[in-house]
Amino acid sequence: MKAVIYARYSCDHQREESIEGQLRECKEYAEKNNLTVIGSYIDRAMSAKTDNRPQFQQMIKDSGKQMFDAVIVWKLDRFARNRYDSAHYKAQLRKNGVKVVSATEVISEGAEGIILESVLEGFAEYYSAELSEKVIRGLKENALKCQYNGSPIPIGYVIDEDKHYQLNPLTAPFVKDAFEMYASGRTIKEIVEFLNSKGVKSSYKKDVTKTTVAAMLKNTKYRGQYKYRDVVIEDGVPRIVTDELFQKVQERLAKNKQSRSRFKAKVEYFLSTKMICGDCGVLMVGECGTSKNGVVYNYYKCSNVKKRKGCHKSSIKKELAEELVLKKVMNEMFTEDMIEDIADSVMKLQKRDNAAIPLLKEQLAEVEKGIENMLNAMQSGILTKSTKKRLDDLEAQKEKLEIDIMREQLQEEVLTRDKIVFWLRKMKDLDLAQDDNKRILIDTFVNSIQVFDDKLIVSFNNREGASGIALLTDGCSAGRGLGELPTRTLR
């Protein structure tokens, strides 16, 4: 399983673990649990209270490219600024087949917090349109003027004072070279080497990668097209390549994509990051094998068995393990008493979380006062580039704070106790043949599964203790539970 590390260091927390310390513990966790770390995303002197974390945003974007299967964080508070954002970004990662794991927290999050995030995700349609309407309206106005809207600036362009795209005379010629090279049969790897040899950097000031070039070759801005949502304006951006050259590149990209489509569909192991070897305590990972007659088998295997580190734990069939765990969740999490208890706990946590609203309103009042002062100065004849820029910055802060307040208020209004109960009862009737439903149930309620030769021990997020499932010696379920078991230390 491939993983990346996300680390963040806040300048206002001098005593917290350093970036180096966070990386070290995350790498130790990965090594212990047979996760292959392929890279790190690091935001220095950044706060989780803002979305302006360039490496975090790049990680979210890269998750859609099937580059990795898990994100390792030192602690889960490194991940997001509030409960809503945590739910929002985890949902994005989950849709891309990526899980978030903590290197230092055995029980990944407070039980009610996990369930609240799932409820937030489940009710997203109630408030996502309202939250985004104001932002989209402003960005659409920019788009109609072909103005920059905040996404990474493509290689070959710069943004002028009026927020319009202009050609970068230093890098635009190399972009044209890249298109011509690919159209003439050169590989993306060769183009990467060429651009790096010329000192071309990505929008994040890093060396160009295959991902950078692949995105470049598909970007319609290079043929002069400005595009934002449903706004498409031809010749809204200075073009770098002709329509003919762009089309030739698209045809070759499409041909290469078809040749790669023969690969097998990716199998999702829903219990990965939760299933733990009962003998040695490390994660069990998804594996597949093919029998002599060509039948493919999927199963979970102890990482130490895979690495031949002395453990001899038997593997367990994927379908069996997932079926047993899901059945246990359905039987124990959706009694009427449990639904009422969960709803009470989630409402208490939500009330505690909404203490952020007064602080946000206080910050908004300060920003509005700053705007008033700037307007008074301008009316008095003080009008310079710096005062105009300062006013623009304050207006942007005001808009962002208003959205944050709306987000918190909508969360409070939408998530009534009745709606939480409704959502939990709806989960009880989920079709377990659907992969999305399996994922939701396991991620919401299951904290860990310890695997022994004769039983599985399931620990839930929302209650103390654990529950056992008996297994026959051939790895099949005996069809009976073992009752309540004490919680066992997992790491």
GROMACS .gro file of C-alpha atoms in nm:
model
  491
    1MET     CA    1   0.000   0.000   0.000
    2LYS     CA    2   0.141   0.339  -0.102
    3ALA     CA    3   0.118   0.631   0.140
    4VAL     CA    4   0.214   0.995   0.172
    5ILE     CA    5   0.281   1.196   0.485
    6TYR     CA    6   0.117   1.529   0.562
    7ALA     CA    7   0.293   1.743   0.823
    8ARG     CA    8   0.220   2.094   0.943
    9TYR     CA    9   0.404   2.322   1.183
   10SER     CA   10   0.230   2.627   1.330
   11CYS     CA   11   0.441   2.927   1.419
   12ASP     CA   12   0.212   2.998   1.718
   13HIS     CA   13   0.276   2.656   1.877
   14GLN     CA   14   0.643   2.662   1.968
   15ARG     CA   15   0.631   2.353   2.186
   16GLU     CA   16   0.459   2.118   1.946
   17GLU     CA   17   0.643   1.842   1.767
   18SER     CA   18   0.878   1.971   1.498
   19ILE     CA   19   0.827   1.888   1.131
   20GLU     CA   20   1.125   1.653   1.152
   21GLY     CA   21   0.975   1.480   1.456
   22GLN     CA   22   0.638   1.443   1.287
   23LEU     CA   23   0.801   1.295   0.977
   24ARG     CA   24   1.011   1.055   1.184
   25GLU     CA   25   0.711   0.914   1.374
   26CYS     CA   26   0.504   0.889   1.057
   27LYS     CA   27   0.783   0.702   0.879
   28GLU     CA   28   0.824   0.466   1.176
   29TYR     CA   29   0.450   0.395   1.166
   30ALA     CA   30   0.469   0.329   0.792
   31GLU     CA   31   0.768   0.097   0.827
   32LYS     CA   32   0.600  -0.100   1.104
   33ASN     CA   33   0.279  -0.141   0.907
   34ASN     CA   34   0.422  -0.211   0.560
   35LEU     CA   35   0.313   0.120   0.410
   36THR     CA   36   0.544   0.244   0.134
   37VAL     CA   37   0.595   0.620   0.175
   38ILE     CA   38   0.630   0.775  -0.170
   39GLY     CA   39   0.644   1.139  -0.065
   40SER     CA   40   0.559   1.409   0.188
   41TYR     CA   41   0.350   1.725   0.182
   42ILE     CA   42   0.474   1.983   0.432
   43ASP     CA   43   0.326   2.320   0.526
   44ARG     CA   44   0.558   2.518   0.753
   45ALA     CA   45   0.433   2.796   0.982
   46MET     CA   46   0.075   2.728   0.873
   47SER     CA   47  -0.241   2.699   1.076
   48ALA     CA   48  -0.509   2.436   1.023
   49LYS     CA   49  -0.757   2.720   1.075
   50THR     CA   50  -0.704   2.833   0.718
   51ASP     CA   51  -0.748   2.659   0.386
   52ASN     CA   52  -0.447   2.851   0.250
   53ARG     CA   53  -0.216   2.553   0.289
   54PRO     CA   54  -0.062   2.501  -0.055
   55GLN     CA   55   0.086   2.157   0.013
   56PHE     CA   56  -0.236   2.035   0.174
   57GLN     CA   57  -0.437   2.151  -0.127
   58GLN     CA   58  -0.187   1.986  -0.363
   59MET     CA   59  -0.221   1.660  -0.167
   60ILE     CA   60  -0.600   1.669  -0.204
   61LYS     CA   61  -0.560   1.733  -0.577
   62ASP     CA   62  -0.303   1.455  -0.620
   63SER     CA   63  -0.529   1.205  -0.442
   64GLY     CA   64  -0.748   1.205  -0.752
   65LYS     CA   65  -0.459   1.081  -0.966
   66GLN     CA   66  -0.444   0.737  -0.796
   67MET     CA   67  -0.090   0.810  -0.675
   68PHE     CA   68  -0.135   0.682  -0.316
   69ASP     CA   69  -0.375   0.487  -0.094
   70ALA     CA   70  -0.330   0.652   0.246
   71VAL     CA   71  -0.235   0.982   0.410
   72ILE     CA   72  -0.038   0.950   0.735
   73VAL     CA   73  -0.058   1.238   0.984
   74TRP     CA   74   0.120   1.273   1.317
   75LYS     CA   75  -0.207   1.367   1.486
   76LEU     CA   76  -0.548   1.419   1.332
   77ASP     CA   77  -0.555   1.785   1.440
   78ARG     CA   78  -0.287   1.837   1.173
   79PHE     CA   79  -0.548   1.762   0.911
   80ALA     CA   80  -0.825   2.022   0.915
   81ARG     CA   81  -0.938   2.344   1.079
   82ASN     CA   82  -1.281   2.225   1.195
   83ARG     CA   83  -1.523   1.936   1.188
   84TYR     CA   84  -1.690   2.045   0.864
   85ASP     CA   85  -1.363   2.073   0.674
   86SER     CA   86  -1.242   1.742   0.814
   87ALA     CA   87  -1.558   1.574   0.685
   88HIS     CA   88  -1.535   1.759   0.354
   89TYR     CA   89  -1.173   1.670   0.279
   90LYS     CA   90  -1.196   1.313   0.411
   91ALA     CA   91  -1.497   1.264   0.184
   92GLN     CA   92  -1.291   1.387  -0.111
   93LEU     CA   93  -1.008   1.152  -0.023
   94ARG     CA   94  -1.247   0.863   0.034
   95LYS     CA   95  -1.401   0.911  -0.311
   96ASN     CA   96  -1.049   0.890  -0.449
   97GLY     CA   97  -0.980   0.566  -0.258
   98VAL     CA   98  -0.753   0.728   0.002
   99LYS     CA   99  -0.769   0.687   0.381
  100VAL     CA  100  -0.636   0.911   0.659
  101VAL     CA  101  -0.446   0.740   0.943
  102SER     CA  102  -0.279   0.877   1.256
  103ALA     CA  103   0.072   0.768   1.348
  104THR     CA  104   0.028   0.839   1.720
  105GLU     CA  105  -0.340   0.793   1.807
  106VAL     CA  106  -0.456   0.436   1.863
  107ILE     CA  107  -0.823   0.530   1.873
  108SER     CA  108  -0.814   0.758   1.574
  109GLU     CA  109  -1.066   1.019   1.691
  110GLY     CA  110  -1.335   1.077   1.949
  111ALA     CA  111  -1.621   0.841   1.872
  112GLU     CA  112  -1.882   1.115   1.850
  113GLY     CA  113  -1.649   1.316   1.627
  114ILE     CA  114  -1.626   1.039   1.369
  115ILE     CA  115  -2.002   0.994   1.365
  116LEU     CA  116  -2.063   1.370   1.349
  117GLU     CA  117  -1.832   1.392   1.047
  118SER     CA  118  -2.023   1.111   0.880
  119VAL     CA  119  -2.352   1.288   0.950
  120LEU     CA  120  -2.209   1.612   0.811
  121GLU     CA  121  -2.103   1.431   0.496
  122GLY     CA  122  -2.440   1.258   0.471
  123PHE     CA  123  -2.625   1.589   0.497
  124ALA     CA  124  -2.386   1.783   0.273
  125GLU     CA  125  -2.653   1.842   0.009
  126TYR     CA  126  -2.856   2.048   0.258
  127TYR     CA  127  -2.600   2.324   0.289
  128SER     CA  128  -2.324   2.283   0.030
  129ALA     CA  129  -2.514   2.488  -0.228
  130GLU     CA  130  -2.577   2.769   0.021
  131LEU     CA  131  -2.216   2.771   0.135
  132SER     CA  132  -2.073   2.781  -0.214
  133GLU     CA  133  -2.324   3.017  -0.376
  134LYS     CA  134  -2.157   3.333  -0.250
  135VAL     CA  135  -1.808   3.218  -0.345
  136ILE     CA  136  -1.914   3.096  -0.688
  137ARG     CA  137  -2.097   3.422  -0.760
  138GLY     CA  138  -1.779   3.623  -0.701
  139LEU     CA  139  -1.560   3.383  -0.896
  140LYS     CA  140  -1.806   3.377  -1.184
  141GLU     CA  141  -1.787   3.756  -1.208
  142ASN     CA  142  -1.408   3.722  -1.231
  143ALA     CA  143  -1.449   3.451  -1.495
  144LEU     CA  144  -1.667   3.669  -1.717
  145LYS     CA  145  -1.377   3.916  -1.720
  146CYS     CA  146  -1.127   3.632  -1.786
  147GLN     CA  147  -0.960   3.707  -1.452
  148TYR     CA  148  -0.744   3.476  -1.243
  149ASN     CA  149  -0.955   3.278  -0.994
  150GLY     CA  150  -0.696   3.142  -0.753
  151SER     CA  151  -0.596   2.806  -0.902
  152PRO     CA  152  -0.226   2.722  -0.959
  153ILE     CA  153  -0.084   2.943  -1.235
  154PRO     CA  154   0.009   2.726  -1.536
  155ILE     CA  155   0.372   2.726  -1.650
  156GLY     CA  156   0.414   2.989  -1.920
  157TYR     CA  157   0.186   3.250  -1.765
  158VAL     CA  158   0.200   3.531  -1.508
  159ILE     CA  159  -0.085   3.729  -1.353
  160ASP     CA  160  -0.084   4.106  -1.398
  161GLU     CA  161  -0.213   4.376  -1.158
  162ASP     CA  162  -0.564   4.347  -1.303
  163LYS     CA  163  -0.567   3.970  -1.239
  164HIS     CA  164  -0.544   3.881  -1.609
  165TYR     CA  165  -0.324   3.609  -1.759
  166GLN     CA  166  -0.017   3.730  -1.949
  167LEU     CA  167   0.256   3.529  -2.121
  168ASN     CA  168   0.573   3.468  -1.923
  169PRO     CA  169   0.845   3.537  -2.182
  170LEU     CA  170   1.092   3.316  -1.991
  171THR     CA  171   0.885   2.997  -1.981
  172ALA     CA  172   0.615   3.021  -2.252
  173PRO     CA  173   0.857   2.913  -2.531
  174PHE     CA  174   0.941   2.595  -2.336
  175VAL     CA  175   0.570   2.512  -2.307
  176LYS     CA  176   0.539   2.530  -2.685
  177ASP     CA  177   0.849   2.310  -2.714
  178ALA     CA  178   0.686   2.054  -2.481
  179PHE     CA  179   0.374   2.032  -2.700
  180GLU     CA  180   0.582   1.997  -3.016
  181MET     CA  181   0.798   1.727  -2.857
  182TYR     CA  182   0.496   1.518  -2.754
  183ALA     CA  183   0.324   1.564  -3.091
  184SER     CA  184   0.640   1.440  -3.265
  185GLY     CA  185   0.651   1.119  -3.059
  186ARG     CA  186   0.870   1.209  -2.761
  187THR     CA  187   0.773   1.065  -2.423
  188ILE     CA  188   0.649   1.255  -2.119
  189LYS     CA  189   0.964   1.144  -1.935
  190GLU     CA  190   1.180   1.306  -2.203
  191ILE     CA  191   0.977   1.627  -2.178
  192VAL     CA  192   1.021   1.629  -1.798
  193GLU     CA  193   1.399   1.599  -1.839
  194PHE     CA  194   1.399   1.876  -2.103
  195LEU     CA  195   1.200   2.122  -1.891
  196ASN     CA  196   1.406   2.055  -1.578
  197SER     CA  197   1.727   2.102  -1.777
  198LYS     CA  198   1.600   2.449  -1.873
  199GLY     CA  199   1.529   2.539  -1.510
  200VAL     CA  200   1.151   2.547  -1.553
  201LYS     CA  201   0.964   2.518  -1.221
  202SER     CA  202   0.606   2.422  -1.141
  203SER     CA  203   0.363   2.669  -0.984
  204TYR     CA  204   0.484   2.540  -0.646
  205LYS     CA  205   0.847   2.631  -0.732
  206LYS     CA  206   0.939   2.264  -0.758
  207ASP     CA  207   1.095   2.057  -1.036
  208VAL     CA  208   0.861   1.951  -1.312
  209THR     CA  209   0.723   1.595  -1.280
  210LYS     CA  210   0.536   1.357  -1.510
  211THR     CA  211   0.213   1.469  -1.341
  212THR     CA  212   0.296   1.832  -1.419
  213VAL     CA  213   0.356   1.760  -1.786
  214ALA     CA  214   0.049   1.536  -1.822
  215ALA     CA  215  -0.169   1.817  -1.683
  216MET     CA  216   0.007   2.073  -1.903
  217LEU     CA  217  -0.064   1.880  -2.222
  218LYS     CA  218  -0.439   1.871  -2.145
  219ASN     CA  219  -0.476   2.233  -2.030
  220THR     CA  220  -0.696   2.425  -2.276
  221LYS     CA  221  -0.556   2.759  -2.159
  222TYR     CA  222  -0.255   2.694  -2.379
  223ARG     CA  223  -0.479   2.715  -2.688
  224GLY     CA  224  -0.630   3.041  -2.557
  225GLN     CA  225  -0.944   2.908  -2.389
  226TYR     CA  226  -1.050   3.054  -2.053
  227LYS     CA  227  -1.270   2.812  -1.860
  228TYR     CA  228  -1.436   2.828  -1.518
  229ARG     CA  229  -1.733   2.601  -1.444
  230ASP     CA  230  -1.990   2.684  -1.716
  231VAL     CA  231  -1.805   2.996  -1.833
  232VAL     CA  232  -1.601   2.922  -2.147
  233ILE     CA  233  -1.442   3.211  -2.337
  234GLU     CA  234  -1.235   3.148  -2.648
  235ASP     CA  235  -0.924   3.368  -2.679
  236GLY     CA  236  -0.975   3.478  -2.318
  237VAL     CA  237  -0.613   3.387  -2.243
  238PRO     CA  238  -0.303   3.457  -2.456
  239ARG     CA  239  -0.248   3.137  -2.653
  240ILE     CA  240   0.085   2.953  -2.661
  241VAL     CA  241   0.003   2.674  -2.910
  242THR     CA  242  -0.215   2.650  -3.219
  243ASP     CA  243  -0.543   2.460  -3.224
  244GLU     CA  244  -0.389   2.212  -3.468
  245LEU     CA  245  -0.094   2.135  -3.239
  246PHE     CA  246  -0.318   2.108  -2.932
  247GLN     CA  247  -0.553   1.867  -3.113
  248LYS     CA  248  -0.264   1.652  -3.232
  249VAL     CA  249  -0.142   1.619  -2.872
  250GLN     CA  250  -0.494   1.527  -2.750
  251GLU     CA  251  -0.522   1.252  -3.011
  252ARG     CA  252  -0.193   1.097  -2.901
  253LEU     CA  253  -0.292   1.122  -2.533
  254ALA     CA  254  -0.624   0.948  -2.607
  255LYS     CA  255  -0.449   0.671  -2.798
  256ASN     CA  256  -0.205   0.609  -2.513
  257LYS     CA  257  -0.490   0.609  -2.260
  258GLN     CA  258  -0.672   0.338  -2.456
  259SER     CA  259  -0.361   0.122  -2.458
  260ARG     CA  260  -0.343   0.145  -2.077
  261SER     CA  261  -0.711   0.062  -2.021
  262ARG     CA  262  -0.644  -0.312  -2.029
  263PHE     CA  263  -0.516  -0.305  -1.670
  264LYS     CA  264  -0.734  -0.469  -1.407
  265ALA     CA  265  -0.975  -0.264  -1.198
  266LYS     CA  266  -0.837  -0.176  -0.857
  267VAL     CA  267  -0.968  -0.391  -0.571
  268GLU     CA  268  -1.062  -0.190  -0.262
  269TYR     CA  269  -0.981  -0.344   0.076
  270PHE     CA  270  -1.233  -0.177   0.306
  271LEU     CA  271  -1.069  -0.296   0.629
  272SER     CA  272  -0.719  -0.174   0.544
  273THR     CA  273  -0.573   0.055   0.818
  274LYS     CA  274  -0.818  -0.108   1.065
  275MET     CA  275  -0.734  -0.479   1.053
  276ILE     CA  276  -0.455  -0.577   1.293
  277CYS     CA  277  -0.268  -0.904   1.338
  278GLY     CA  278  -0.363  -1.051   1.674
  279ASP     CA  279  -0.024  -1.224   1.705
  280CYS     CA  280   0.223  -0.939   1.641
  281GLY     CA  281   0.010  -0.621   1.645
  282VAL     CA  282   0.089  -0.473   1.302
  283LEU     CA  283  -0.154  -0.387   1.023
  284MET     CA  284  -0.280  -0.654   0.787
  285VAL     CA  285  -0.271  -0.546   0.423
  286GLY     CA  286  -0.464  -0.643   0.114
  287GLU     CA  287  -0.312  -0.911  -0.109
  288CYS     CA  288  -0.430  -1.105  -0.411
  289GLY     CA  289  -0.320  -1.436  -0.557
  290THR     CA  290  -0.412  -1.653  -0.853
  291SER     CA  291  -0.468  -2.028  -0.834
  292LYS     CA  292  -0.340  -2.275  -1.092
  293ASN     CA  293  -0.675  -2.271  -1.269
  294GLY     CA  294  -0.669  -1.890  -1.294
  295VAL     CA  295  -0.908  -1.800  -1.011
  296VAL     CA  296  -0.811  -1.474  -0.834
  297TYR     CA  297  -0.831  -1.469  -0.453
  298ASN     CA  298  -0.824  -1.154  -0.238
  299TYR     CA  299  -0.729  -1.168   0.128
  300TYR     CA  300  -0.576  -0.977   0.420
  301LYS     CA  301  -0.220  -1.070   0.516
  302CYS     CA  302  -0.006  -0.970   0.817
  303SER     CA  303   0.261  -0.715   0.718
  304ASN     CA  304   0.527  -0.905   0.913
  305VAL     CA  305   0.434  -1.231   0.740
  306LYS     CA  306   0.469  -1.052   0.408
  307LYS     CA  307   0.811  -0.915   0.509
  308ARG     CA  308   0.912  -1.251   0.666
  309LYS     CA  309   0.977  -1.095   1.005
  310GLY     CA  310   0.892  -1.396   1.218
  311CYS     CA  311   0.512  -1.385   1.236
  312HIS     CA  312   0.321  -1.688   1.108
  313LYS     CA  313  -0.036  -1.558   1.124
  314SER     CA  314  -0.264  -1.710   0.862
  315SER     CA  315  -0.428  -1.482   0.607
  316ILE     CA  316  -0.805  -1.430   0.603
  317LYS     CA  317  -1.024  -1.406   0.294
  318LYS     CA  318  -1.125  -1.051   0.208
  319GLU     CA  319  -1.491  -1.128   0.137
  320LEU     CA  320  -1.531  -1.330   0.457
  321ALA     CA  321  -1.370  -1.071   0.685
  322GLU     CA  322  -1.568  -0.781   0.540
  323GLU     CA  323  -1.897  -0.972   0.548
  324LEU     CA  324  -1.850  -1.067   0.914
  325VAL     CA  325  -1.751  -0.718   1.025
  326LEU     CA  326  -2.038  -0.552   0.839
  327LYS     CA  327  -2.285  -0.800   0.986
  328LYS     CA  328  -2.151  -0.722   1.334
  329VAL     CA  329  -2.190  -0.347   1.271
  330MET     CA  330  -2.549  -0.387   1.151
  331ASN     CA  331  -2.645  -0.609   1.444
  332GLU     CA  332  -2.491  -0.399   1.721
  333MET     CA  333  -2.491  -0.035   1.606
  334PHE     CA  334  -2.850   0.005   1.493
  335THR     CA  335  -3.066  -0.098   1.786
  336GLU     CA  336  -3.308   0.178   1.890
  337ASP     CA  337  -3.123   0.230   2.220
  338MET     CA  338  -2.789   0.265   2.041
  339ILE     CA  339  -2.933   0.510   1.787
  340GLU     CA  340  -3.071   0.729   2.069
  341ASP     CA  341  -2.738   0.719   2.258
  342ILE     CA  342  -2.538   0.811   1.948
  343ALA     CA  343  -2.773   1.100   1.866
  344ASP     CA  344  -2.737   1.240   2.221
  345SER     CA  345  -2.357   1.219   2.206
  346VAL     CA  346  -2.336   1.383   1.864
  347MET     CA  347  -2.561   1.673   1.970
  348LYS     CA  348  -2.345   1.740   2.276
  349LEU     CA  349  -2.032   1.749   2.063
  350GLN     CA  350  -2.192   1.975   1.803
  351LYS     CA  351  -2.297   2.221   2.072
  352ARG     CA  352  -1.937   2.229   2.195
  353ASP     CA  353  -1.800   2.280   1.843
  354ASN     CA  354  -2.033   2.574   1.774
  355ALA     CA  355  -1.855   2.782   2.037
  356ALA     CA  356  -1.646   2.902   1.741
  357ILE     CA  357  -1.923   3.133   1.615
  358PRO     CA  358  -1.870   3.418   1.870
  359LEU     CA  359  -1.497   3.423   1.795
  360LEU     CA  360  -1.559   3.443   1.420
  361LYS     CA  361  -1.808   3.727   1.471
  362GLU     CA  362  -1.552   3.913   1.680
  363GLN     CA  363  -1.295   3.877   1.401
  364LEU     CA  364  -1.553   3.996   1.147
  365ALA     CA  365  -1.625   4.309   1.353
  366GLU     CA  366  -1.253   4.394   1.360
  367VAL     CA  367  -1.223   4.352   0.982
  368GLU     CA  368  -1.533   4.566   0.921
  369LYS     CA  369  -1.384   4.837   1.141
  370GLY     CA  370  -1.064   4.821   0.934
  371ILE     CA  371  -1.266   4.858   0.611
  372GLU     CA  372  -1.447   5.160   0.754
  373ASN     CA  373  -1.114   5.322   0.848
  374MET     CA  374  -0.976   5.262   0.498
  375LEU     CA  375  -1.286   5.414   0.335
  376ASN     CA  376  -1.262   5.719   0.561
  377ALA     CA  377  -0.896   5.761   0.461
  378MET     CA  378  -0.985   5.738   0.092
  379GLN     CA  379  -1.263   5.996   0.134
  380SER     CA  380  -1.005   6.226   0.291
  381GLY     CA  381  -0.798   6.207  -0.025
  382ILE     CA  382  -0.555   5.934   0.078
  383LEU     CA  383  -0.565   5.700  -0.221
  384THR     CA  384  -0.256   5.501  -0.313
  385LYS     CA  385  -0.188   5.155  -0.455
  386SER     CA  386  -0.111   5.030  -0.105
  387THR     CA  387  -0.438   5.161   0.044
  388LYS     CA  388  -0.637   5.007  -0.241
  389LYS     CA  389  -0.456   4.674  -0.196
  390ARG     CA  390  -0.516   4.686   0.180
  391LEU     CA  391  -0.887   4.750   0.121
  392ASP     CA  392  -0.907   4.459  -0.124
  393ASP     CA  393  -0.738   4.231   0.132
  394LEU     CA  394  -0.982   4.336   0.404
  395GLU     CA  395  -1.281   4.281   0.174
  396ALA     CA  396  -1.152   3.931   0.096
  397GLN     CA  397  -1.110   3.859   0.470
  398LYS     CA  398  -1.463   3.983   0.535
  399GLU     CA  399  -1.609   3.756   0.268
  400LYS     CA  400  -1.420   3.456   0.401
  401LEU     CA  401  -1.530   3.520   0.762
  402GLU     CA  402  -1.892   3.560   0.653
  403ILE     CA  403  -1.873   3.224   0.478
  404ASP     CA  404  -1.714   3.061   0.785
  405ILE     CA  405  -1.991   3.199   1.008
  406MET     CA  406  -2.257   3.082   0.762
  407ARG     CA  407  -2.097   2.739   0.758
  408GLU     CA  408  -2.105   2.707   1.137
  409GLN     CA  409  -2.462   2.840   1.161
  410LEU     CA  410  -2.589   2.613   0.886
  411GLN     CA  411  -2.428   2.315   1.054
  412GLU     CA  412  -2.609   2.405   1.376
  413GLU     CA  413  -2.941   2.458   1.197
  414VAL     CA  414  -2.924   2.152   0.974
  415LEU     CA  415  -2.808   1.892   1.224
  416THR     CA  416  -3.105   1.872   1.455
  417ARG     CA  417  -3.140   1.567   1.675
  418ASP     CA  418  -3.430   1.439   1.464
  419LYS     CA  419  -3.218   1.455   1.149
  420ILE     CA  420  -2.933   1.267   1.313
  421VAL     CA  421  -3.174   0.993   1.422
  422PHE     CA  422  -3.321   0.991   1.071
  423TRP     CA  423  -2.973   0.953   0.919
  424LEU     CA  424  -2.881   0.666   1.154
  425ARG     CA  425  -3.205   0.481   1.077
  426LYS     CA  426  -3.142   0.535   0.708
  427MET     CA  427  -2.798   0.376   0.746
  428LYS     CA  428  -2.965   0.071   0.895
  429ASP     CA  429  -3.128   0.005   0.557
  430LEU     CA  430  -2.819   0.056   0.340
  431ASP     CA  431  -2.764  -0.191   0.056
  432LEU     CA  432  -2.442  -0.369   0.155
  433ALA     CA  433  -2.384  -0.482  -0.202
  434GLN     CA  434  -2.280  -0.123  -0.278
  435ASP     CA  435  -1.912  -0.046  -0.213
  436ASP     CA  436  -1.985   0.312  -0.103
  437ASN     CA  437  -2.218   0.183   0.169
  438LYS     CA  438  -1.960  -0.068   0.297
  439ARG     CA  439  -1.705   0.212   0.316
  440ILE     CA  440  -1.939   0.447   0.506
  441LEU     CA  441  -2.034   0.188   0.768
  442ILE     CA  442  -1.679   0.068   0.831
  443ASP     CA  443  -1.523   0.414   0.841
  444THR     CA  444  -1.795   0.549   1.070
  445PHE     CA  445  -1.828   0.277   1.330
  446VAL     CA  446  -1.525   0.045   1.323
  447ASN     CA  447  -1.209   0.146   1.509
  448SER     CA  448  -1.010  -0.177   1.470
  449ILE     CA  449  -1.036  -0.550   1.403
  450GLN     CA  450  -0.788  -0.785   1.566
  451VAL     CA  451  -0.746  -1.111   1.378
  452PHE     CA  452  -0.669  -1.438   1.554
  453ASP     CA  453  -0.684  -1.789   1.411
  454ASP     CA  454  -1.010  -1.865   1.593
  455LYS     CA  455  -1.179  -1.524   1.619
  456LEU     CA  456  -1.204  -1.160   1.516
  457ILE     CA  457  -1.225  -0.894   1.787
  458VAL     CA  458  -1.404  -0.580   1.669
  459SER     CA  459  -1.362  -0.249   1.854
  460PHE     CA  460  -1.619   0.019   1.774
  461ASN     CA  461  -1.568   0.394   1.771
  462ASN     CA  462  -1.863   0.478   1.989
  463ARG     CA  463  -1.834   0.248   2.289
  464GLU     CA  464  -1.587   0.091   2.529
  465GLY     CA  465  -1.489  -0.274   2.506
  466ALA     CA  466  -1.491  -0.499   2.202
  467SER     CA  467  -1.705  -0.767   2.045
  468GLY     CA  468  -1.587  -1.104   1.918
  469ILE     CA  469  -1.673  -1.318   1.618
  470ALA     CA  470  -1.582  -1.687   1.629
  471LEU     CA  471  -1.403  -1.844   1.330
  472LEU     CA  472  -1.366  -2.207   1.233
  473THR     CA  473  -1.011  -2.334   1.186
  474ASP     CA  474  -1.048  -2.321   0.805
  475GLY     CA  475  -1.110  -1.946   0.818
  476CYS     CA  476  -1.490  -1.971   0.790
  477SER     CA  477  -1.729  -1.812   1.037
  478ALA     CA  478  -1.880  -2.030   1.303
  479GLY     CA  479  -2.178  -1.796   1.285
  480ARG     CA  480  -2.182  -1.699   1.652
  481GLY     CA  481  -2.063  -1.406   1.857
  482LEU     CA  482  -1.837  -1.418   2.162
  483GLY     CA  483  -2.013  -1.140   2.350
  484GLU     CA  484  -1.845  -0.836   2.502
  485LEU     CA  485  -1.467  -0.850   2.541
  486PRO     CA  486  -1.230  -0.608   2.714
  487THR     CA  487  -1.048  -0.355   2.495
  488ARG     CA  488  -0.703  -0.477   2.399
  489THR     CA  489  -0.406  -0.250   2.337
  490LEU     CA  490  -0.341  -0.244   1.965
  491ARG     CA  491  -0.004  -0.074   1.940
   0.00000   0.00000   0.00000
